[in-house]
Short mmCIF file of C-alpha atoms in Angstrom, two decimals:
data_model
loop_
_atom_site.label_atom_id
_atom_site.label_comp_id
_atom_site.label_asym_id
_atom_site.label_seq_id
_atom_site.Cartn_x
_atom_site.Cartn_y
_atom_site.Cartn_z
CA MET A 1 124.81 112.65 100.85
CA ALA A 2 122.06 112.11 98.31
CA PRO A 3 119.43 114.90 98.64
CA ILE A 4 116.49 112.50 98.32
CA PHE A 5 117.91 110.31 101.07
CA TYR A 6 118.45 113.28 103.38
CA SER A 7 114.89 114.57 103.01
CA TRP A 8 113.57 111.01 103.38
CA PHE A 9 115.60 110.43 106.55
CA LYS A 10 114.82 113.76 108.23
CA ALA A 11 111.10 113.38 107.52
CA TYR A 12 110.81 109.98 109.18
CA TYR A 13 113.65 109.99 111.69
CA PRO A 14 113.84 113.62 112.92
CA GLY A 15 115.66 112.69 116.11
CA VAL A 16 118.57 111.00 114.41
CA GLU A 17 121.44 112.72 112.65
CA PRO A 18 122.38 110.74 109.52
CA GLU A 19 126.05 111.75 109.37
CA VAL A 20 127.04 108.17 110.21
CA PRO A 21 125.13 105.53 108.22
CA ILE A 22 123.02 103.14 110.26
CA ILE A 23 124.53 100.29 108.24
CA SER A 24 127.31 100.33 105.66
CA THR A 25 126.69 99.92 101.94
CA SER A 26 128.59 96.64 101.96
CA SER A 27 126.37 95.33 104.77
CA ALA A 28 123.25 96.37 102.88
CA VAL A 29 124.52 94.66 99.72
CA LEU A 30 125.34 91.50 101.68
CA LEU A 31 121.80 91.49 103.08
CA LEU A 32 120.42 91.92 99.57
CA ILE A 33 122.53 89.01 98.33
CA ALA A 34 121.31 86.93 101.29
CA TYR A 35 117.71 87.79 100.39
CA THR A 36 118.39 86.70 96.81
CA LEU A 37 119.86 83.37 97.92
CA ILE A 38 116.90 82.81 100.25
CA TYR A 39 114.65 83.43 97.24
CA VAL A 40 116.43 81.15 94.75
CA LEU A 41 118.27 78.34 96.55
CA PRO A 42 115.19 76.61 98.04
CA PHE A 43 114.11 75.77 94.47
CA TYR A 44 116.86 73.13 94.33
CA ILE A 45 116.49 71.58 97.77
CA SER A 46 113.33 69.61 97.19
CA PRO A 47 112.91 67.16 94.27
CA THR A 48 109.37 68.50 93.84
CA THR A 49 110.67 71.95 92.83
CA ARG A 50 114.00 70.98 91.28
CA PRO A 51 113.78 70.65 87.47
CA SER A 52 115.03 67.53 85.75
CA PRO A 53 114.90 66.06 82.24
CA GLN A 54 111.58 64.51 83.27
CA LEU A 55 110.22 67.50 85.21
CA SER A 56 110.02 70.97 83.66
CA ARG A 57 110.04 74.18 85.68
CA ASP A 58 106.67 74.86 84.02
CA ALA A 59 105.04 71.75 85.47
CA PRO A 60 102.08 72.80 87.67
CA SER A 61 103.47 70.92 90.69
CA VAL A 62 106.82 72.74 90.36
CA ILE A 63 105.14 76.13 90.00
CA ARG A 64 102.91 75.56 93.04
CA GLY A 65 105.85 74.45 95.14
CA ARG A 66 108.00 77.38 94.08
CA ILE A 67 105.26 79.90 94.75
CA ARG A 68 105.00 78.58 98.31
CA LEU A 69 108.78 78.84 98.74
CA VAL A 70 109.16 82.39 97.37
CA THR A 71 106.20 83.55 99.43
CA ALA A 72 107.96 82.30 102.56
CA SER A 73 111.22 83.92 101.39
CA CYS A 74 109.51 87.27 100.89
CA ILE A 75 107.94 87.10 104.34
CA VAL A 76 111.32 86.40 105.97
CA SER A 77 113.08 89.18 104.01
CA SER A 78 110.32 91.73 104.57
CA VAL A 79 110.18 91.03 108.29
CA GLY A 80 113.94 91.47 108.50
CA THR A 81 113.83 94.86 106.77
CA PHE A 82 110.76 95.94 108.76
CA VAL A 83 112.44 95.14 112.09
CA LEU A 84 115.61 96.98 111.08
CA LEU A 85 113.70 100.07 109.94
CA SER A 86 111.50 100.10 113.04
CA SER A 87 114.53 99.90 115.33
CA VAL A 88 116.14 103.08 113.92
CA GLY A 89 115.73 106.13 116.13
CA SER A 90 112.08 107.06 116.48
CA GLY A 91 111.04 104.77 113.69
CA SER A 92 107.49 103.48 114.00
CA PRO A 93 105.79 100.51 112.30
CA LEU A 94 103.67 102.83 110.15
CA LYS A 95 106.74 104.75 108.98
CA SER A 96 108.49 101.48 108.18
CA LEU A 97 105.52 100.32 106.10
CA HIS A 98 105.64 103.63 104.26
CA LEU A 99 109.32 103.25 103.46
CA MET A 100 108.67 99.73 102.22
CA GLY A 101 106.02 101.01 99.80
CA TYR A 102 102.93 99.57 101.50
CA PHE A 103 101.39 102.73 102.91
CA PRO A 104 99.91 104.76 101.37
CA ILE A 105 99.13 102.37 98.53
CA GLY A 106 99.76 105.03 95.87
CA VAL A 107 96.98 104.34 93.37
CA ALA A 108 97.54 107.62 91.52
CA GLU A 109 101.28 106.99 91.28
CA ALA A 110 100.62 103.44 90.08
CA LEU A 111 98.33 104.65 87.29
CA GLN A 112 100.83 107.32 86.27
CA ASN A 113 103.71 104.88 86.07
CA LEU A 114 101.56 102.33 84.25
CA GLY A 115 100.76 105.05 81.72
CA LEU A 116 104.47 105.71 81.24
CA ILE A 117 105.24 102.05 80.57
CA VAL A 118 102.35 101.94 78.08
CA ILE A 119 104.05 104.78 76.20
CA LEU A 120 107.33 102.85 76.25
CA PHE A 121 105.55 99.90 74.63
CA LEU A 122 103.72 101.91 71.96
CA GLY A 123 105.34 99.88 69.18
CA PRO A 124 104.54 96.41 70.56
CA LEU A 125 101.02 97.56 71.49
CA PHE A 126 100.55 98.76 67.91
CA GLU A 127 101.73 95.43 66.52
CA ALA A 128 99.68 93.21 68.83
CA GLY A 129 96.62 95.43 69.16
CA ILE A 130 96.25 96.96 65.70
CA ALA A 131 98.24 94.87 63.23
CA GLU A 132 97.20 91.57 64.81
CA GLY A 133 93.73 92.81 65.78
CA ARG A 134 93.74 92.03 69.48
CA TRP A 135 92.42 95.36 70.72
CA ARG A 136 88.83 94.06 70.82
CA ASP A 137 89.86 91.21 73.11
CA TRP A 138 91.72 93.64 75.35
CA ILE A 139 88.71 95.94 75.73
CA ARG A 140 86.47 93.00 76.62
CA LEU A 141 89.15 91.49 78.89
CA ARG A 142 88.70 88.31 76.89
CA GLY A 143 91.05 85.56 78.02
CA LEU A 144 92.11 87.34 81.22
CA GLY A 145 90.57 84.76 83.51
CA ALA A 146 92.07 81.91 81.52
CA SER A 147 95.49 83.61 81.51
CA ILE A 148 95.81 83.96 85.26
CA GLY A 149 93.85 80.74 85.77
CA SER A 150 96.71 78.64 84.43
CA TRP A 151 99.70 78.00 86.68
CA ILE A 152 102.15 79.44 84.12
CA GLY A 153 100.03 82.56 83.74
CA TRP A 154 99.60 82.91 87.50
CA ARG A 155 103.37 82.67 87.95
CA ASN A 156 104.22 85.15 85.19
CA LEU A 157 101.48 87.72 85.77
CA VAL A 158 100.74 87.53 89.50
CA ALA A 159 103.09 85.58 91.76
CA GLY A 160 106.33 86.48 89.96
CA PRO A 161 105.81 90.27 89.82
CA ILE A 162 104.55 90.46 93.40
CA THR A 163 107.26 88.35 95.04
CA GLU A 164 110.14 89.79 92.99
CA GLU A 165 109.12 93.40 93.64
CA VAL A 166 108.53 92.72 97.33
CA LEU A 167 112.03 91.28 97.67
CA PHE A 168 114.10 93.39 95.24
CA ARG A 169 112.37 96.72 95.81
CA SER A 170 110.34 96.83 99.03
CA ALA A 171 112.71 94.78 101.21
CA SER A 172 115.99 95.83 99.57
CA VAL A 173 115.93 99.51 98.56
CA PRO A 174 115.27 100.82 102.12
CA LEU A 175 118.40 98.99 103.31
CA LEU A 176 120.52 100.87 100.77
CA LEU A 177 118.83 104.13 101.76
CA LEU A 178 119.76 103.45 105.38
CA SER A 179 123.38 103.01 104.30
CA GLN A 180 123.26 106.45 102.61
CA THR A 181 124.05 104.88 99.24
CA SER A 182 123.52 107.39 96.44
CA ASN A 183 120.37 107.09 94.34
CA THR A 184 122.45 106.50 91.21
CA THR A 185 124.26 103.60 92.83
CA ILE A 186 120.98 102.13 94.06
CA ILE A 187 119.43 102.33 90.58
CA PHE A 188 122.41 100.62 88.97
CA LEU A 189 123.38 98.20 91.76
CA THR A 190 120.13 96.46 92.71
CA PRO A 191 119.22 95.61 89.09
CA ILE A 192 122.51 93.72 88.64
CA ILE A 193 121.64 91.50 91.60
CA PHE A 194 118.08 91.24 90.23
CA GLY A 195 119.49 90.13 86.87
CA LEU A 196 121.87 87.64 88.49
CA ALA A 197 118.90 86.15 90.32
CA HIS A 198 117.65 84.97 86.91
CA VAL A 199 120.93 83.38 85.81
CA HIS A 200 119.93 80.07 87.38
CA HIS A 201 117.52 79.72 84.42
CA PHE A 202 120.60 78.78 82.35
CA TYR A 203 121.02 75.63 84.42
CA GLU A 204 117.31 74.84 84.22
CA PHE A 205 117.27 75.35 80.46
CA ARG A 206 120.25 73.03 80.05
CA VAL A 207 118.53 70.38 82.15
CA SER A 208 115.27 70.55 80.20
CA HIS A 209 116.95 71.07 76.78
CA PRO A 210 120.07 68.88 76.91
CA HIS A 211 120.40 68.76 73.13
CA THR A 212 120.52 72.54 72.71
CA PRO A 213 124.09 73.77 72.05
CA VAL A 214 125.75 75.35 75.07
CA THR A 215 126.50 78.51 73.07
CA SER A 216 122.83 79.01 72.24
CA ALA A 217 121.82 78.43 75.86
CA LEU A 218 124.52 80.84 77.06
CA LEU A 219 123.44 83.56 74.62
CA ARG A 220 119.86 83.09 75.75
CA SER A 221 120.96 83.49 79.38
CA ILE A 222 123.01 86.61 78.58
CA LEU A 223 120.02 88.17 76.81
CA GLN A 224 117.79 87.37 79.77
CA PHE A 225 120.32 88.82 82.21
CA THR A 226 120.54 91.99 80.09
CA TYR A 227 116.85 92.74 79.86
CA THR A 228 116.08 91.75 83.47
CA THR A 229 118.89 94.07 84.61
CA LEU A 230 117.56 96.92 82.46
CA PHE A 231 114.06 96.37 83.77
CA GLY A 232 115.38 96.20 87.33
CA GLY A 233 116.98 99.62 86.92
CA TYR A 234 113.75 101.07 85.59
CA ALA A 235 111.69 99.49 88.38
CA THR A 236 114.10 100.75 91.05
CA PHE A 237 113.92 104.26 89.59
CA ILE A 238 110.10 104.10 89.70
CA TYR A 239 110.18 102.89 93.28
CA LEU A 240 112.51 105.67 94.40
CA ARG A 241 110.41 108.31 92.66
CA SER A 242 106.96 107.09 93.70
CA GLY A 243 107.55 105.16 96.91
CA SER A 244 104.75 102.85 95.77
CA LEU A 245 105.13 99.07 95.76
CA LEU A 246 101.90 98.81 93.77
CA SER A 247 103.48 100.87 90.98
CA VAL A 248 106.39 98.52 90.38
CA ILE A 249 104.19 95.42 90.67
CA LEU A 250 101.79 96.68 87.99
CA VAL A 251 104.66 97.76 85.72
CA HIS A 252 106.32 94.35 86.17
CA THR A 253 103.07 92.55 85.35
CA PHE A 254 102.57 94.67 82.24
CA CYS A 255 106.09 93.97 81.00
CA ASN A 256 105.65 90.23 81.54
CA TRP A 257 102.34 90.40 79.70
CA MET A 258 103.86 92.20 76.73
CA GLY A 259 107.07 90.19 76.53
CA PHE A 260 110.33 91.25 74.90
CA PRO A 261 109.78 93.90 72.16
CA ARG A 262 110.63 93.20 68.54
CA PHE A 263 113.86 94.93 67.47
CA TRP A 264 114.14 93.45 63.99
CA GLY A 265 112.03 91.88 61.27
CA ARG A 266 108.81 92.82 59.53
CA ILE A 267 105.41 92.69 61.21
CA THR A 268 102.62 90.60 59.70
CA ALA A 269 98.98 89.92 60.47
CA ALA A 270 98.50 86.88 62.68
CA ASP A 271 96.35 83.97 61.57
CA THR A 272 96.23 82.62 65.11
CA VAL A 273 96.20 84.37 68.42
CA MET A 274 98.32 82.93 71.17
CA GLY A 275 96.39 80.79 73.62
CA PRO A 276 95.15 82.30 76.87
CA GLU A 277 97.37 80.32 79.22
CA ILE A 278 99.84 83.17 79.81
CA GLY A 279 98.89 86.44 78.19
CA VAL A 280 99.97 88.33 75.12
CA GLY A 281 103.71 88.27 75.39
CA LYS A 282 105.43 86.06 77.90
CA ARG A 283 105.35 82.41 76.96
CA ASP A 284 106.97 79.47 78.64
CA GLU A 285 110.48 80.73 79.34
CA ASN A 286 111.83 77.39 78.15
CA GLY A 287 110.16 77.93 74.83
CA SER A 288 109.60 80.67 72.33
CA ASN A 289 108.02 84.08 72.38
CA ASP A 290 107.23 83.98 68.67
CA LEU A 291 103.73 84.05 67.30
CA SER A 292 102.27 82.20 64.38
CA HIS A 293 101.96 84.75 61.60
CA GLY A 294 99.75 84.76 58.58
CA GLU A 295 99.53 87.12 55.65
CA GLY A 296 102.00 89.91 55.14
CA LEU A 297 101.21 93.59 55.64
CA SER A 298 102.40 96.61 53.75
CA ILE A 299 105.87 97.85 54.66
CA VAL A 300 104.14 100.98 56.00
CA TRP A 301 102.95 98.95 59.01
CA THR A 302 106.51 97.90 59.84
CA ILE A 303 107.77 101.48 59.46
CA ALA A 304 104.99 102.70 61.75
CA TYR A 305 105.93 100.05 64.32
CA TYR A 306 109.60 101.06 64.53
CA VAL A 307 108.72 104.77 64.59
CA LEU A 308 106.38 104.16 67.54
CA LEU A 309 109.02 102.01 69.22
CA ILE A 310 111.54 104.86 69.05
CA VAL A 311 109.05 107.58 69.97
CA GLY A 312 107.80 105.57 72.95
CA ALA A 313 111.34 105.04 74.20
#
């Protein structure tokens, strides 16, 4: 039995001996898969949320409709987990909310984990903030209102992080803990399902970009699956360590804001700063994450970037 699970179980369910799991690991995984399907499948039921060659997934009407659907999906999944947790032994509603990361909120843990992810992104922060001169805008919070004021920005920086963490961490991880699944398995299992939940973007990209070669679209989807799975593992680890839903939501928002780090190429000073509709890093997922660059910088800047990228990692 995983030591963290045992201490967790005995603290909140002292009258129940956990020798026999409340639910099996396979049952917990099936519930997690069901939650994922409840989250994704409704997108394709209604023509107002189903992408087509004439209707992009980034259309405001599609985003609004999908936010309503995923909000309902998260409510259904969270209620299911809450009821199951509250029905175990002497489980109480307050204890169930604690296990789901809602209480206590964990502000200190959230700030600590946000600081850790900032360290991880030292290289990209150096490139965007120093080399491209955006640090002044960050300090003044310039463009923040415009970023989350657009529907794409609201989806990427607010609705997406909240709903995905509620479903894949708050509603899912406690089920695996109830099944006495080891922490290592939880950290590596849930992210795979989290990554697979993004594979449907391959279909949407093909619909909206029919002239793009299938190989290119497939490689794009594989890359997206890889980094969403890696992030899912990191977020699950944070959730297990901190027990704070706020922590993983803020980390998710920060990662979406920063976008995918540069792993090749030379950094240059930007002539233009990306518009405020999304944030610094995450553009329209059907488009590009590249910036318009201007004059070149000394090779020392590029060396400093990759050093910081490695040190931060």
